[in-house]
Amino acid sequence: TVLTFPCYRWFIGDTKVEIREATAKTPMQDSLPQLLEHRRKELQERQATYRWVTWAPGIPRCIDAKTEADLPQDERFDNEKRSDFEHSLHYALLELSLKKLAIRFGKSWNDLEDFKRIFWKLRSPIAEYCMEHWKEDWFFGYQCMNGSNPRMIRMIQKLPENFPVVPNMVQSSMALGTHLDIELKAGNIYLLDYAIMDGIPTNTIRGRPQFIAAPLCLLYLHPDNGLMPIAIQLEQNPDRDTPIFLPSDPPLAWLMAKMWVRHSEFQVFQLLSHLLRTHLVVEVFCVSTLRQLPAVHPVYKLLSPHLRYTLEINCRGRTQLLSSNGIFKRVVSTGGEGLMILAQREYKVLTYRSLQPPRDFADRGVFQLPKYFYRDNSLMLWEAIHSFVSGIVSLYYHSDEDVTEDQELQAWFRDITQEGFTELPNFGLPSRLTLEELSTLLSVVIFIATAQHAATNNGQFDWCAWVPNTPCTMRHPPPADKDAVTMEMIMATLPDVSQSCVQMAITWHLGRAQPDAIPLGQYAEEHFNEGRAQEVIDRFRAELKEIEEQILGQNEGLELQYLFLLPSRVENSITI
Ligand code: OYP
């Protein structure tokens, strides 16, 4: 027998050259002792190269690398991606610093129109639409479903005890002939609860304290107007001197209350929905896959295209964005200690269920919401990904025993549950991996790395470029008196000129389409050369094409289109 290493790999300059065994094999399918020995050696080497480290306690563990420069060449951006990443960031920051000079540095704005002065070249149709409509209540409701953070809204049938809304407060927001209690029973009342923000330490920026609230916002699914906010309380504890804001209040007071909700939304969106629930969750699978599965393993082959560049972007995020002198510290209210405490709180309550779209929507009770495009598109993609994954898995595993007997796969699973997601007793991953659970778990990884990241990341410039719509910090405390809210107070509270410029620059940099993007279901390398695997891949692509058509059809004639989950715009992995 000719014994070839299943995978040769070397570099000519920066170019990676690889020769692989293209037929996937589980360890049971590799019968020759020499091949099994090779698998063992490959893993030994990988485990020496890729090590777990605790970045901070109480969040998922990550790759042991101080900066991206410590990563092995295999995991680095290629030249094109690196230079594009660095240039785009400089371009955005440069453009904005010119604006800062043109405006007076470090000052507040005079009125909301002033924000238009930094709206030069970095534009998008949705950002412009947002600039025109951000004050409207229906637009606030729309963003809960189809904005960048579409996972907060939940249906409630009972008001939270710390949110003492009484029916007559909201009667004027109700359709004729109905009543809060009736609508609660009917399932038309929804809640945004930012309790997780309560008591988070706040940043100090250039000697000035920043502020954080922990709002509750009640919404009503109005039969004609759609989802509308109807009451907002900015603190969790109603005994404190905190009013319940209503749409019938003085317009600036209501606007200010909504801005405070949107400020919490910025923090929860970026740190929890985006950073923790996509980047950091997927990194656990990057590290465990690299450490525990040899390159011929079918699960390695299946996952590896969905893990490309994630280690590098996460290293860059840790060093440049979230570090003690990074972007968050410089301009965001949760910069400093706050961001980690927030992430740790969310990690404690993170569940495996909430990462599976059908269960997440069921648990939040949101199947009745009309025009919840994120939900509808997610479910289509989830189904397609799940049937693709089950198709591939069933080529290599025929029973639960096949799964249990695969020692490499079991070590991979142990790495995930015991090394990656440590200190997470209530996560809810099954303790034993069955055939079906394996498919679900792999679908979760691929869904998060593709669809979920696209839905959260790709709209961030659209929804955050108009700073008053999603402010990254607040420079004064929430108002205690509805009648005292003035435009001066609003302008002194919102991010200043320089903070706003950075918010625009970074969200543009991260949200724009990536030039070297590989779309969902396309593969730069042929990992599987078996005919049957190829058939499964072809079927997946055909389904994605159908979803593409369906989404385009849904959006025809819509004033505000929802295209973040268009398969051709969803990247195959988290690369930004
Ligand atoms: C890495 O030095 C990443 O200017 C973004 O991070 C930006 C840089 C480096 C460059 C920073 C610099 C990507 C990975 C990630 C993530 C999830 C959280 C994203 C939060 C974005 C917040 C925007 C902040 C605006 C004020």
mmCIF file of N, CA and C in Angstrom, residues 462-551:
data_model
loop_
_atom_site.group_PDB
_atom_site.id
_atom_site.type_symbol
_atom_site.label_atom_id
_atom_site.label_comp_id
_atom_site.label_asym_id
_atom_site.label_seq_id
_atom_site.Cartn_x
_atom_site.Cartn_y
_atom_site.Cartn_z
ATOM 1 N N ASP A 462 -26.253 50.584 8.319
ATOM 2 C CA ASP A 462 -27.607 51.031 7.991
ATOM 3 C C ASP A 462 -28.343 51.576 9.217
ATOM 4 N N TRP A 463 -28.266 50.855 10.322
ATOM 5 C CA TRP A 463 -29.079 51.231 11.491
ATOM 6 C C TRP A 463 -28.339 52.110 12.490
ATOM 7 N N CYS A 464 -27.007 52.141 12.434
ATOM 8 C CA CYS A 464 -26.259 52.920 13.435
ATOM 9 C C CYS A 464 -25.565 54.150 12.871
ATOM 10 N N ALA A 465 -25.562 54.318 11.555
ATOM 11 C CA ALA A 465 -24.840 55.465 10.993
ATOM 12 C C ALA A 465 -25.527 56.768 11.398
ATOM 13 N N TRP A 466 -26.847 56.746 11.416
ATOM 14 C CA TRP A 466 -27.572 57.924 11.893
ATOM 15 C C TRP A 466 -27.544 57.833 13.418
ATOM 16 N N VAL A 467 -26.541 58.481 13.980
ATOM 17 C CA VAL A 467 -26.205 58.286 15.392
ATOM 18 C C VAL A 467 -27.390 58.454 16.363
ATOM 19 N N PRO A 468 -28.273 59.450 16.177
ATOM 20 C CA PRO A 468 -29.380 59.577 17.139
ATOM 21 C C PRO A 468 -30.290 58.345 17.174
ATOM 22 N N ASN A 469 -30.294 57.552 16.111
ATOM 23 C CA ASN A 469 -31.133 56.355 16.093
ATOM 24 C C ASN A 469 -30.575 55.229 16.958
ATOM 25 N N THR A 470 -29.254 55.149 17.093
ATOM 26 C CA THR A 470 -28.644 54.076 17.896
ATOM 27 C C THR A 470 -27.365 54.605 18.532
ATOM 28 N N PRO A 471 -27.473 55.486 19.519
ATOM 29 C CA PRO A 471 -26.270 56.139 20.048
ATOM 30 C C PRO A 471 -25.371 55.188 20.851
ATOM 31 N N CYS A 472 -24.052 55.339 20.661
ATOM 32 C CA CYS A 472 -23.093 54.446 21.314
ATOM 33 C C CYS A 472 -22.822 54.845 22.760
ATOM 34 N N THR A 473 -23.170 56.066 23.134
ATOM 35 C CA THR A 473 -22.992 56.487 24.523
ATOM 36 C C THR A 473 -24.015 57.573 24.838
ATOM 37 N N MET A 474 -24.175 57.888 26.127
ATOM 38 C CA MET A 474 -25.041 58.994 26.536
ATOM 39 C C MET A 474 -24.251 59.798 27.555
ATOM 40 N N ARG A 475 -24.231 61.109 27.407
ATOM 41 C CA ARG A 475 -23.355 61.942 28.229
ATOM 42 C C ARG A 475 -24.053 62.606 29.412
ATOM 43 N N HIS A 476 -25.347 62.390 29.537
ATOM 44 C CA HIS A 476 -26.071 62.880 30.713
ATOM 45 C C HIS A 476 -27.005 61.788 31.199
ATOM 46 N N PRO A 477 -27.437 61.846 32.467
ATOM 47 C CA PRO A 477 -28.345 60.804 32.958
ATOM 48 C C PRO A 477 -29.726 60.903 32.307
ATOM 49 N N PRO A 478 -30.508 59.832 32.405
ATOM 50 C CA PRO A 478 -31.866 59.870 31.856
ATOM 51 C C PRO A 478 -32.693 60.955 32.546
ATOM 52 N N PRO A 479 -33.636 61.531 31.843
ATOM 53 C CA PRO A 479 -34.454 62.601 32.439
ATOM 54 C C PRO A 479 -35.406 62.033 33.487
ATOM 55 N N ALA A 480 -35.566 62.755 34.587
ATOM 56 C CA ALA A 480 -36.489 62.306 35.622
ATOM 57 C C ALA A 480 -37.825 63.028 35.457
ATOM 58 N N ASP A 481 -37.808 64.124 34.735
ATOM 59 C CA ASP A 481 -39.009 64.948 34.614
ATOM 60 C C ASP A 481 -39.357 65.106 33.131
ATOM 61 N N LYS A 482 -40.537 64.604 32.773
ATOM 62 C CA LYS A 482 -40.960 64.647 31.368
ATOM 63 C C LYS A 482 -41.020 66.065 30.806
ATOM 64 N N ASP A 483 -41.433 66.993 31.631
ATOM 65 C CA ASP A 483 -41.642 68.344 31.115
ATOM 66 C C ASP A 483 -40.355 69.126 30.962
ATOM 67 N N ALA A 484 -39.274 68.562 31.497
ATOM 68 C CA ALA A 484 -38.023 69.320 31.464
ATOM 69 C C ALA A 484 -37.154 68.976 30.247
ATOM 70 N N VAL A 485 -37.627 68.050 29.402
ATOM 71 C CA VAL A 485 -36.767 67.648 28.283
ATOM 72 C C VAL A 485 -36.750 68.722 27.201
ATOM 73 N N THR A 486 -35.533 69.202 26.904
ATOM 74 C CA THR A 486 -35.397 70.230 25.869
ATOM 75 C C THR A 486 -34.449 69.722 24.786
ATOM 76 N N MET A 487 -34.434 70.430 23.667
ATOM 77 C CA MET A 487 -33.515 70.056 22.603
ATOM 78 C C MET A 487 -32.061 70.201 23.066
ATOM 79 N N GLU A 488 -31.759 71.218 23.867
ATOM 80 C CA GLU A 488 -30.384 71.377 24.384
ATOM 81 C C GLU A 488 -29.984 70.143 25.189
ATOM 82 N N MET A 489 -30.930 69.667 26.002
ATOM 83 C CA MET A 489 -30.627 68.495 26.819
ATOM 84 C C MET A 489 -30.371 67.278 25.934
ATOM 85 N N ILE A 490 -31.173 67.123 24.907
ATOM 86 C CA ILE A 490 -30.975 65.990 23.989
ATOM 87 C C ILE A 490 -29.606 66.075 23.327
ATOM 88 N N MET A 491 -29.259 67.240 22.853
ATOM 89 C CA MET A 491 -27.985 67.385 22.155
ATOM 90 C C MET A 491 -26.794 67.211 23.091
ATOM 91 N N ALA A 492 -26.962 67.636 24.347
ATOM 92 C CA ALA A 492 -25.862 67.480 25.312
ATOM 93 C C ALA A 492 -25.734 66.028 25.766
ATOM 94 N N THR A 493 -26.802 65.243 25.581
ATOM 95 C CA THR A 493 -26.795 63.842 26.007
ATOM 96 C C THR A 493 -26.233 62.918 24.930
ATOM 97 N N LEU A 494 -26.639 63.136 23.687
ATOM 98 C CA LEU A 494 -26.196 62.278 22.583
ATOM 99 C C LEU A 494 -24.671 62.320 22.431
ATOM 100 N N PRO A 495 -24.076 61.320 21.761
ATOM 101 C CA PRO A 495 -22.629 61.335 21.525
ATOM 102 C C PRO A 495 -22.183 62.672 20.914
ATOM 103 N N ASP A 496 -20.991 63.113 21.309
ATOM 104 C CA ASP A 496 -20.491 64.369 20.741
ATOM 105 C C ASP A 496 -19.965 64.135 19.327
ATOM 106 N N VAL A 497 -19.439 65.206 18.730
ATOM 107 C CA VAL A 497 -19.012 65.136 17.337
ATOM 108 C C VAL A 497 -17.983 64.014 17.138
ATOM 109 N N SER A 498 -17.016 63.970 18.030
ATOM 110 C CA SER A 498 -15.946 63.023 17.790
ATOM 111 C C SER A 498 -16.406 61.574 18.031
ATOM 112 N N GLN A 499 -17.218 61.343 19.057
ATOM 113 C CA GLN A 499 -17.757 59.993 19.288
ATOM 114 C C GLN A 499 -18.632 59.548 18.114
ATOM 115 N N SER A 500 -19.422 60.480 17.598
ATOM 116 C CA SER A 500 -20.308 60.139 16.487
ATOM 117 C C SER A 500 -19.520 59.759 15.247
ATOM 118 N N CYS A 501 -18.431 60.478 15.014
ATOM 119 C CA CYS A 501 -17.601 60.177 13.840
ATOM 120 C C CYS A 501 -17.030 58.764 13.941
ATOM 121 N N VAL A 502 -16.568 58.389 15.133
ATOM 122 C CA VAL A 502 -16.002 57.049 15.293
ATOM 123 C C VAL A 502 -17.098 55.991 15.108
ATOM 124 N N GLN A 503 -18.263 56.248 15.667
ATOM 125 C CA GLN A 503 -19.367 55.293 15.485
ATOM 126 C C GLN A 503 -19.652 55.072 14.004
ATOM 127 N N MET A 504 -19.683 56.151 13.240
ATOM 128 C CA MET A 504 -19.943 55.999 11.804
ATOM 129 C C MET A 504 -18.821 55.233 11.123
ATOM 130 N N ALA A 505 -17.582 55.581 11.468
ATOM 131 C CA ALA A 505 -16.442 54.967 10.783
ATOM 132 C C ALA A 505 -16.389 53.468 11.043
ATOM 133 N N ILE A 506 -16.512 53.076 12.303
ATOM 134 C CA ILE A 506 -16.368 51.647 12.617
ATOM 135 C C ILE A 506 -17.558 50.845 12.092
ATOM 136 N N THR A 507 -18.756 51.365 12.220
ATOM 137 C CA THR A 507 -19.895 50.584 11.724
ATOM 138 C C THR A 507 -19.853 50.483 10.195
ATOM 139 N N TRP A 508 -19.312 51.496 9.548
ATOM 140 C CA TRP A 508 -19.170 51.410 8.092
ATOM 141 C C TRP A 508 -18.142 50.340 7.737
ATOM 142 N N HIS A 509 -17.024 50.401 8.431
ATOM 143 C CA HIS A 509 -15.935 49.469 8.189
ATOM 144 C C HIS A 509 -16.388 48.014 8.360
ATOM 145 N N LEU A 510 -17.181 47.765 9.391
ATOM 146 C CA LEU A 510 -17.597 46.384 9.668
ATOM 147 C C LEU A 510 -18.819 45.953 8.867
ATOM 148 N N GLY A 511 -19.660 46.904 8.520
ATOM 149 C CA GLY A 511 -20.931 46.549 7.894
ATOM 150 C C GLY A 511 -20.875 46.437 6.385
ATOM 151 N N ARG A 512 -19.868 47.028 5.771
ATOM 152 C CA ARG A 512 -19.836 47.047 4.299
ATOM 153 C C ARG A 512 -19.563 45.640 3.774
ATOM 154 N N ALA A 513 -19.961 45.424 2.517
ATOM 155 C CA ALA A 513 -19.749 44.105 1.917
ATOM 156 C C ALA A 513 -18.255 43.846 1.829
ATOM 157 N N GLN A 514 -17.826 42.653 2.155
ATOM 158 C CA GLN A 514 -16.417 42.310 2.115
ATOM 159 C C GLN A 514 -16.012 41.956 0.689
ATOM 160 N N PRO A 515 -14.915 42.543 0.217
ATOM 161 C CA PRO A 515 -14.527 42.346 -1.176
ATOM 162 C C PRO A 515 -14.206 40.895 -1.527
ATOM 163 N N ASP A 516 -13.657 40.127 -0.588
ATOM 164 C CA ASP A 516 -13.286 38.753 -0.940
ATOM 165 C C ASP A 516 -14.277 37.745 -0.370
ATOM 166 N N ALA A 517 -15.504 38.184 -0.187
ATOM 167 C CA ALA A 517 -16.485 37.315 0.469
ATOM 168 C C ALA A 517 -16.752 36.040 -0.331
ATOM 169 N N ILE A 518 -16.844 34.924 0.371
ATOM 170 C CA ILE A 518 -17.315 33.681 -0.248
ATOM 171 C C ILE A 518 -18.730 33.471 0.279
ATOM 172 N N PRO A 519 -19.728 33.435 -0.618
ATOM 173 C CA PRO A 519 -21.098 33.328 -0.129
ATOM 174 C C PRO A 519 -21.448 31.932 0.403
ATOM 175 N N LEU A 520 -22.479 31.897 1.210
ATOM 176 C CA LEU A 520 -22.976 30.655 1.796
ATOM 177 C C LEU A 520 -23.120 29.560 0.735
ATOM 178 N N GLY A 521 -22.550 28.404 1.033
ATOM 179 C CA GLY A 521 -22.702 27.256 0.133
ATOM 180 C C GLY A 521 -21.702 27.201 -1.013
ATOM 181 N N GLN A 522 -20.828 28.201 -1.108
ATOM 182 C CA GLN A 522 -19.777 28.158 -2.136
ATOM 183 C C GLN A 522 -18.468 27.775 -1.438
ATOM 184 N N TYR A 523 -17.666 26.971 -2.080
ATOM 185 C CA TYR A 523 -16.447 26.527 -1.415
ATOM 186 C C TYR A 523 -15.240 26.802 -2.286
ATOM 187 N N ALA A 524 -14.242 27.468 -1.713
ATOM 188 C CA ALA A 524 -13.031 27.789 -2.462
ATOM 189 C C ALA A 524 -12.201 26.525 -2.669
ATOM 190 N N GLU A 525 -12.285 25.590 -1.726
ATOM 191 C CA GLU A 525 -11.514 24.359 -1.858
ATOM 192 C C GLU A 525 -12.487 23.191 -1.940
ATOM 193 N N GLU A 526 -12.064 22.161 -2.656
ATOM 194 C CA GLU A 526 -12.928 20.986 -2.706
ATOM 195 C C GLU A 526 -12.572 20.077 -1.533
ATOM 196 N N HIS A 527 -13.418 20.098 -0.520
ATOM 197 C CA HIS A 527 -13.134 19.273 0.644
ATOM 198 C C HIS A 527 -13.624 17.843 0.460
ATOM 199 N N PHE A 528 -14.745 17.719 -0.226
ATOM 200 C CA PHE A 528 -15.314 16.379 -0.420
ATOM 201 C C PHE A 528 -15.240 16.045 -1.903
ATOM 202 N N ASN A 529 -14.620 14.953 -2.249
ATOM 203 C CA ASN A 529 -14.694 14.597 -3.662
ATOM 204 C C ASN A 529 -15.613 13.411 -3.935
ATOM 205 N N GLU A 530 -16.248 12.876 -2.872
ATOM 206 C CA GLU A 530 -17.165 11.763 -3.099
ATOM 207 C C GLU A 530 -18.386 12.253 -3.860
ATOM 208 N N GLY A 531 -18.823 11.460 -4.816
ATOM 209 C CA GLY A 531 -19.993 11.823 -5.604
ATOM 210 C C GLY A 531 -21.219 12.098 -4.742
ATOM 211 N N ARG A 532 -21.406 11.262 -3.717
ATOM 212 C CA ARG A 532 -22.623 11.426 -2.921
ATOM 213 C C ARG A 532 -22.601 12.713 -2.111
ATOM 214 N N ALA A 533 -21.412 13.086 -1.642
ATOM 215 C CA ALA A 533 -21.308 14.361 -0.916
ATOM 216 C C ALA A 533 -21.571 15.516 -1.883
ATOM 217 N N GLN A 534 -21.031 15.374 -3.080
ATOM 218 C CA GLN A 534 -21.243 16.418 -4.083
ATOM 219 C C GLN A 534 -22.739 16.605 -4.359
ATOM 220 N N GLU A 535 -23.469 15.495 -4.402
ATOM 221 C CA GLU A 535 -24.921 15.604 -4.624
ATOM 222 C C GLU A 535 -25.603 16.380 -3.505
ATOM 223 N N VAL A 536 -25.190 16.109 -2.277
ATOM 224 C CA VAL A 536 -25.790 16.825 -1.140
ATOM 225 C C VAL A 536 -25.490 18.324 -1.248
ATOM 226 N N ILE A 537 -24.248 18.630 -1.641
ATOM 227 C CA ILE A 537 -23.868 20.040 -1.800
ATOM 228 C C ILE A 537 -24.686 20.690 -2.920
ATOM 229 N N ASP A 538 -24.848 19.979 -4.018
ATOM 230 C CA ASP A 538 -25.627 20.537 -5.130
ATOM 231 C C ASP A 538 -27.075 20.803 -4.722
ATOM 232 N N ARG A 539 -27.631 19.879 -3.948
ATOM 233 C CA ARG A 539 -29.012 20.078 -3.499
ATOM 234 C C ARG A 539 -29.109 21.320 -2.603
ATOM 235 N N PHE A 540 -28.126 21.480 -1.726
ATOM 236 C CA PHE A 540 -28.074 22.652 -0.842
ATOM 237 C C PHE A 540 -28.041 23.937 -1.686
ATOM 238 N N ARG A 541 -27.189 23.937 -2.696
ATOM 239 C CA ARG A 541 -27.090 25.142 -3.537
ATOM 240 C C ARG A 541 -28.397 25.435 -4.247
ATOM 241 N N ALA A 542 -29.058 24.373 -4.707
ATOM 242 C CA ALA A 542 -30.339 24.584 -5.398
ATOM 243 C C ALA A 542 -31.357 25.180 -4.426
ATOM 244 N N GLU A 543 -31.344 24.696 -3.187
ATOM 245 C CA GLU A 543 -32.286 25.239 -2.200
ATOM 246 C C GLU A 543 -31.979 26.702 -1.893
ATOM 247 N N LEU A 544 -30.687 27.016 -1.807
ATOM 248 C CA LEU A 544 -30.313 28.410 -1.535
ATOM 249 C C LEU A 544 -30.771 29.309 -2.683
ATOM 250 N N LYS A 545 -30.706 28.770 -3.882
ATOM 251 C CA LYS A 545 -31.124 29.562 -5.038
ATOM 252 C C LYS A 545 -32.627 29.843 -4.962
ATOM 253 N N GLU A 546 -33.368 28.833 -4.560
ATOM 254 C CA GLU A 546 -34.816 29.030 -4.408
ATOM 255 C C GLU A 546 -35.114 30.067 -3.330
ATOM 256 N N ILE A 547 -34.376 29.978 -2.220
ATOM 257 C CA ILE A 547 -34.576 30.950 -1.128
ATOM 258 C C ILE A 547 -34.261 32.359 -1.623
ATOM 259 N N GLU A 548 -33.215 32.453 -2.413
ATOM 260 C CA GLU A 548 -32.825 33.748 -2.994
ATOM 261 C C GLU A 548 -34.010 34.344 -3.771
ATOM 262 N N GLU A 549 -34.603 33.519 -4.638
ATOM 263 C CA GLU A 549 -35.733 33.990 -5.447
ATOM 264 C C GLU A 549 -36.896 34.402 -4.550
ATOM 265 N N GLN A 550 -37.151 33.574 -3.566
ATOM 266 C CA GLN A 550 -38.283 33.837 -2.688
ATOM 267 C C GLN A 550 -38.104 35.156 -1.929
ATOM 268 N N ILE A 551 -36.889 35.372 -1.433
ATOM 269 C CA ILE A 551 -36.639 36.611 -0.683
ATOM 270 C C ILE A 551 -36.742 37.820 -1.612
#
